[in-house]
Tab-separated table of C-alpha atoms in Angstrom:
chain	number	residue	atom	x	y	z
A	2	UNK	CA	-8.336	-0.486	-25.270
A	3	UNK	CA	-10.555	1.600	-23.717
A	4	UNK	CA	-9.718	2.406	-20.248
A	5	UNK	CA	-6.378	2.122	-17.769
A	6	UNK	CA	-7.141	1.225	-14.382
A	7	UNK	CA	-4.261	3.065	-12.163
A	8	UNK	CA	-3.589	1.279	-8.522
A	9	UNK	CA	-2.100	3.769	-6.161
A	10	UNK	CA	0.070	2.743	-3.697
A	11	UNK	CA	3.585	1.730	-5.278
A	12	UNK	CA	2.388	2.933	-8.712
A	13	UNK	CA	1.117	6.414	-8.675
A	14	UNK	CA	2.881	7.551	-5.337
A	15	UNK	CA	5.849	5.515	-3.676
A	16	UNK	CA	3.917	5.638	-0.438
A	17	UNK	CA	5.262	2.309	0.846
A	18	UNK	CA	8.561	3.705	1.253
A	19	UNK	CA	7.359	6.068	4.223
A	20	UNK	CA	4.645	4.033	5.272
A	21	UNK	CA	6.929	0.946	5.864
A	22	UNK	CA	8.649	2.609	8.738
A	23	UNK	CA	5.465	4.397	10.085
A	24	UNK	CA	3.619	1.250	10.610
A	25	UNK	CA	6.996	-0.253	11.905
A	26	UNK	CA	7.234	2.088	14.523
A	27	UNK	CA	2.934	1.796	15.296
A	28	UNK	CA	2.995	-2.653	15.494
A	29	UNK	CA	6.271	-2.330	17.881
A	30	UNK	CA	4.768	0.094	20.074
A	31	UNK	CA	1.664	-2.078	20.435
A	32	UNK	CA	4.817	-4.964	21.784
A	33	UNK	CA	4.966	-6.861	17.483
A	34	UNK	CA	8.816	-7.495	16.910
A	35	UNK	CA	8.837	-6.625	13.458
A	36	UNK	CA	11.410	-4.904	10.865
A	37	UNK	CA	10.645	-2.568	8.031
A	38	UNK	CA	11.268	-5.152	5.598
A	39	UNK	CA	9.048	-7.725	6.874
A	40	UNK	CA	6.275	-5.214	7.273
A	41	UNK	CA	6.878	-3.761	3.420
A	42	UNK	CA	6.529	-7.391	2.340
A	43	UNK	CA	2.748	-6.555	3.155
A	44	UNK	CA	2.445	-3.760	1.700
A	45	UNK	CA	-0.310	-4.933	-0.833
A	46	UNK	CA	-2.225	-5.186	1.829
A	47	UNK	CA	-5.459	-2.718	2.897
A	48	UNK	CA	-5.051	-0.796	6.310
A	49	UNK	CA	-7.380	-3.412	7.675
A	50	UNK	CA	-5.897	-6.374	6.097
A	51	UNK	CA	-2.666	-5.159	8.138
A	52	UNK	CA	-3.939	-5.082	11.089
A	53	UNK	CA	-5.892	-8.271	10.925
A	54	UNK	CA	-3.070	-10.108	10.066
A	55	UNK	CA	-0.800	-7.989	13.288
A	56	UNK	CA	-4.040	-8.719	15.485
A	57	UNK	CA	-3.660	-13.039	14.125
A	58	UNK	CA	-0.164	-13.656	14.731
A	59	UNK	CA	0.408	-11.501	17.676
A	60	UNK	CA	-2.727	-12.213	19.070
A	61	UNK	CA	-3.213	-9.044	19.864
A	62	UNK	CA	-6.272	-8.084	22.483
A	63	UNK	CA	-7.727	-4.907	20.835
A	64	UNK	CA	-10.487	-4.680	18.000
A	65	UNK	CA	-9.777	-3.942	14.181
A	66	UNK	CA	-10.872	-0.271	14.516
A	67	UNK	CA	-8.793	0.584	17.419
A	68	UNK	CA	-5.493	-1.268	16.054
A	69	UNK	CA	-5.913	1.143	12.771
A	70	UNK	CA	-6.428	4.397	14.978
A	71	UNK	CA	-2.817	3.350	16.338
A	72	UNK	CA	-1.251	4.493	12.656
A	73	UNK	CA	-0.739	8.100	12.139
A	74	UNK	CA	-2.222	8.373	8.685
A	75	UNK	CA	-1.877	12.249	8.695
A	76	UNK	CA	1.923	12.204	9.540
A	77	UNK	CA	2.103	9.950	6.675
A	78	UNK	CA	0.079	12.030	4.344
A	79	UNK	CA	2.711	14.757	5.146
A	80	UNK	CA	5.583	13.047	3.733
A	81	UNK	CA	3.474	12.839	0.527
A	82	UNK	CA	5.020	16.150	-0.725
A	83	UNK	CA	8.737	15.140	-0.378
A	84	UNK	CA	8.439	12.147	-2.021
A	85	UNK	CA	6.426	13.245	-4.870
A	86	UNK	CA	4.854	11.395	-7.702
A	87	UNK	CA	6.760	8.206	-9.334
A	88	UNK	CA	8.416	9.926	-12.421
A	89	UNK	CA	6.498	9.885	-15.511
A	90	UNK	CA	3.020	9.066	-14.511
A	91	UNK	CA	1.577	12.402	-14.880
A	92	UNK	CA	2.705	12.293	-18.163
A	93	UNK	CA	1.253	8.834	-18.874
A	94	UNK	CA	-2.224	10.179	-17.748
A	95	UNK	CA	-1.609	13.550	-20.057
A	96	UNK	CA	-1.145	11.312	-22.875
A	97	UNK	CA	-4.382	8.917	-22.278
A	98	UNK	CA	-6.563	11.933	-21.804
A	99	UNK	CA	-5.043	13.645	-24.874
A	100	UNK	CA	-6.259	10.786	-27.106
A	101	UNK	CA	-9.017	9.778	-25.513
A	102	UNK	CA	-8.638	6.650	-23.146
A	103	UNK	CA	-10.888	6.816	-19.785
A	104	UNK	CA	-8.547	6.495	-16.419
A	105	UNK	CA	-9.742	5.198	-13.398
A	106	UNK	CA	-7.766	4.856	-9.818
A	107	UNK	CA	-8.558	1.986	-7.844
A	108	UNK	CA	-6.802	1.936	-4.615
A	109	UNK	CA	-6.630	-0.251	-1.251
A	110	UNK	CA	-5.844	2.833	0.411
A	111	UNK	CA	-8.595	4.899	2.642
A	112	UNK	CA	-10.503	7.738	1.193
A	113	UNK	CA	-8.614	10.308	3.206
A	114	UNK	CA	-5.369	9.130	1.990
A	115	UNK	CA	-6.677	9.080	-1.620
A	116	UNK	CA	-7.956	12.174	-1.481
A	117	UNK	CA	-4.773	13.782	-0.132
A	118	UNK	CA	-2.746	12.409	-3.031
A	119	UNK	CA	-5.380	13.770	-5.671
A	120	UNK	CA	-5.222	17.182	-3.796
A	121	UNK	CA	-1.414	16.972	-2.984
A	122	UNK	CA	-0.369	16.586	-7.035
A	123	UNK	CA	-3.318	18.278	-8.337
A	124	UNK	CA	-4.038	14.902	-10.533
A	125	UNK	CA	-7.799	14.654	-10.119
A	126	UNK	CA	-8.870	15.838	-13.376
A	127	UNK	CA	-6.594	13.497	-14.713
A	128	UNK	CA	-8.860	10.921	-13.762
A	129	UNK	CA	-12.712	9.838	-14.939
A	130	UNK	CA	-13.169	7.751	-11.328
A	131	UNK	CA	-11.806	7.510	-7.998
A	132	UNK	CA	-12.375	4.472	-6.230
A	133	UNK	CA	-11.011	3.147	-2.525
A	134	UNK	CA	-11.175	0.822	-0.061
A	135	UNK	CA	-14.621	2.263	1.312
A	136	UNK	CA	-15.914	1.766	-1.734
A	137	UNK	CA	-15.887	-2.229	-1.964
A	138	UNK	CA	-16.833	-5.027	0.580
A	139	UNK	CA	-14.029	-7.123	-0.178
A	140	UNK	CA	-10.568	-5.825	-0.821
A	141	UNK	CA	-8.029	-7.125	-3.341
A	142	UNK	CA	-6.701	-9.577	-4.586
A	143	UNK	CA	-10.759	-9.655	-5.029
A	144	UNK	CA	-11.506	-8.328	-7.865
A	145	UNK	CA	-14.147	-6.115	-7.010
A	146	UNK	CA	-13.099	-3.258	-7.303
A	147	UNK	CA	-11.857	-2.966	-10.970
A	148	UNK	CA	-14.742	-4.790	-11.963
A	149	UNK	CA	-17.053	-1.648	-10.551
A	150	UNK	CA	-14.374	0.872	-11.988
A	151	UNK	CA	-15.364	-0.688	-14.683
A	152	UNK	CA	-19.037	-0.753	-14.664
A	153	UNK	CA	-18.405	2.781	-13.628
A	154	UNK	CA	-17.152	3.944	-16.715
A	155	UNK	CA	-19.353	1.672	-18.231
A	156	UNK	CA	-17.100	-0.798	-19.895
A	157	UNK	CA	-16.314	-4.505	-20.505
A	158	UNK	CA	-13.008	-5.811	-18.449
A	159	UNK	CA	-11.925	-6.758	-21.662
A	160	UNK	CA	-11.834	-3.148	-22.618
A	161	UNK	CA	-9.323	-2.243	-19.927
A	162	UNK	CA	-5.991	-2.896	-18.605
A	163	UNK	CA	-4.573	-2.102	-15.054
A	164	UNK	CA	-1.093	-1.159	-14.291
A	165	UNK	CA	0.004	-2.845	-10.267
A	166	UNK	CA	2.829	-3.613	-8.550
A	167	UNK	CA	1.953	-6.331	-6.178
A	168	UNK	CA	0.769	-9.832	-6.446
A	169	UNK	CA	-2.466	-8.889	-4.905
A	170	UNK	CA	-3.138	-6.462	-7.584
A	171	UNK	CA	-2.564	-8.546	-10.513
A	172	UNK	CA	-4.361	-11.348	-9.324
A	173	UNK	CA	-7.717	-8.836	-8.808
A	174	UNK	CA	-7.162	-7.610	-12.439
A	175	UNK	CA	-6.703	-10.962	-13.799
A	176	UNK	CA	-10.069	-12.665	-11.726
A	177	UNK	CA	-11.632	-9.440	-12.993
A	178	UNK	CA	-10.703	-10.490	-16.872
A	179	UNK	CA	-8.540	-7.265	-17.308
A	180	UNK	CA	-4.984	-6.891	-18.568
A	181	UNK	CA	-2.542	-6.253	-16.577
A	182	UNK	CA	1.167	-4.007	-16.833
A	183	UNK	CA	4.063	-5.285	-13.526
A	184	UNK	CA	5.466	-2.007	-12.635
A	185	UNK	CA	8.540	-2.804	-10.492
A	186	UNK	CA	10.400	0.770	-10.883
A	187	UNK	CA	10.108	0.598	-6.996
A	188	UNK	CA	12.382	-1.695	-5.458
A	189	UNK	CA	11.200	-2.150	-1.939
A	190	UNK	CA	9.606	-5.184	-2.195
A	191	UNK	CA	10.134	-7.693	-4.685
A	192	UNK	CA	6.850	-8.644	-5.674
A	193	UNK	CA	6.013	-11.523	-8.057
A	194	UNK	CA	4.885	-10.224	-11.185
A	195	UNK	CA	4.942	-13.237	-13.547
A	196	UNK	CA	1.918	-13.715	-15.545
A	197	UNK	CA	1.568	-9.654	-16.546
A	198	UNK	CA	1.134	-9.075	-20.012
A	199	UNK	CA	3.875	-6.358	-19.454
A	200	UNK	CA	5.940	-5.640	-16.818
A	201	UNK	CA	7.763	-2.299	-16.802
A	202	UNK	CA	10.595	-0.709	-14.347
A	203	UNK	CA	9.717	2.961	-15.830
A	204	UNK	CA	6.829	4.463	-17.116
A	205	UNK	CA	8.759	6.158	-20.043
A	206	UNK	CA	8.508	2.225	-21.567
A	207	UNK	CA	4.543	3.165	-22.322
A	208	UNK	CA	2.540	5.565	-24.055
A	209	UNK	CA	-1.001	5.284	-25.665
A	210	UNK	CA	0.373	3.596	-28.311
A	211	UNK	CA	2.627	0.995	-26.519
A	212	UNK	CA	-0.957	0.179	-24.786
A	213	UNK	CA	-3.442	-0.269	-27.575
A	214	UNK	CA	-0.546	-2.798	-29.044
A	215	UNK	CA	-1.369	-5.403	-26.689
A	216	UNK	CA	-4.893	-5.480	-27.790
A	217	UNK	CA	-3.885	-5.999	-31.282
């Protein structure tokens, strides 16, 4: 093992569980009967995967852009600070820089939201690369983006493992011929894991060590 690919969303930051009611409150303004719970059931999804999917079954009138400028990203952003970072990855990323193993993020989320969560927790350094939705064509569960995280840091996908909590995410490591660790320490959504070569409820269950063994 070389690397650990980090998604964000649900894994570094419990963002869904503030986001969930923000977009709850945007899609029923715009007249889309939905509850919290049906909209955190998409939570894997990109900002514009969202609203593609509001715009299809609501058949909504207005273009992709302007459906996304109806979310308040910054009010989310805000919240970032009270809900803090999911306990114990900082020091999971302390411990793979201490001996050695590159660390990439590779979110769905924009740039601006990425960028406030590196900022927010101070974590940047903690990472070699930093990669979001902007930076692909094709969001997951394409595996595009790991596979450039990868190229990136120049490495082979079999060199790496990514830690997720959705569906979406495991299936873009998997396609990309990575690893990949369940974390369901979160409980809003329960996501279908099956297939991980670990799944986890708390990061305390891994270190370096605990990592490299599923190379072996």
């Amino acid at each position: 093992m070389k690397a650990v690919l980090f998604d964000m969303d649900g894994v570094i930051i419990d963002s869904h569980s503030v986001a969930g009611q923000l977009l709850h409150e945007a899609a029923n303004n715009l007249g889309c009967n939905l509850s919290v719970k049906e909209i955190q059931l998409w939570g894997s999804l990109s900002s514009r995967q969202f609203w593609q999917k509001i715009k299809q079954e609501f058949k909504l009138s207005q273009d992709i852009t302007e459906l996304i400028h109806t979310y308040d990203v910054d009010r989310e952003i805000n919240l970032y600070r009270e809900i803090g970072l999911v306990a114990g990855v900082r020091k999971l990323l302390e411990d793979l820089k201490e001996h050695g193993i590159y660390t990439a993020l590779a979110t769905s989320a924009s740039r601006k939201r990425m960028n406030a969560v590196l900022d927010i927790f101070s974590i940047e350094q903690l990472f070699d690369k930093c990669l979001c939705d902007e930076d692909v064509s094709v969001s997951k569960p394409d595996p595009e983006i790991y596979l450039k995280a990868c190229s990136e840091l120049a490495l082979k996908p079999n060199e790496c493992v990514v830690i997720e909590d959705s569906t979406n995410g495991k299936t873009a490591a998997h396609q990309a011929g990575m690893k990949c660790i369940g974390f369901k320490g979160l409980k809003h959504v329960n996501e279908d894991m099956s297939g991980c070569e670990l799944i986890i409820d708390d990061f305390g269950e891994i270190d370096t060590h605990r990592l490299r063994s599923l190379f072996q």
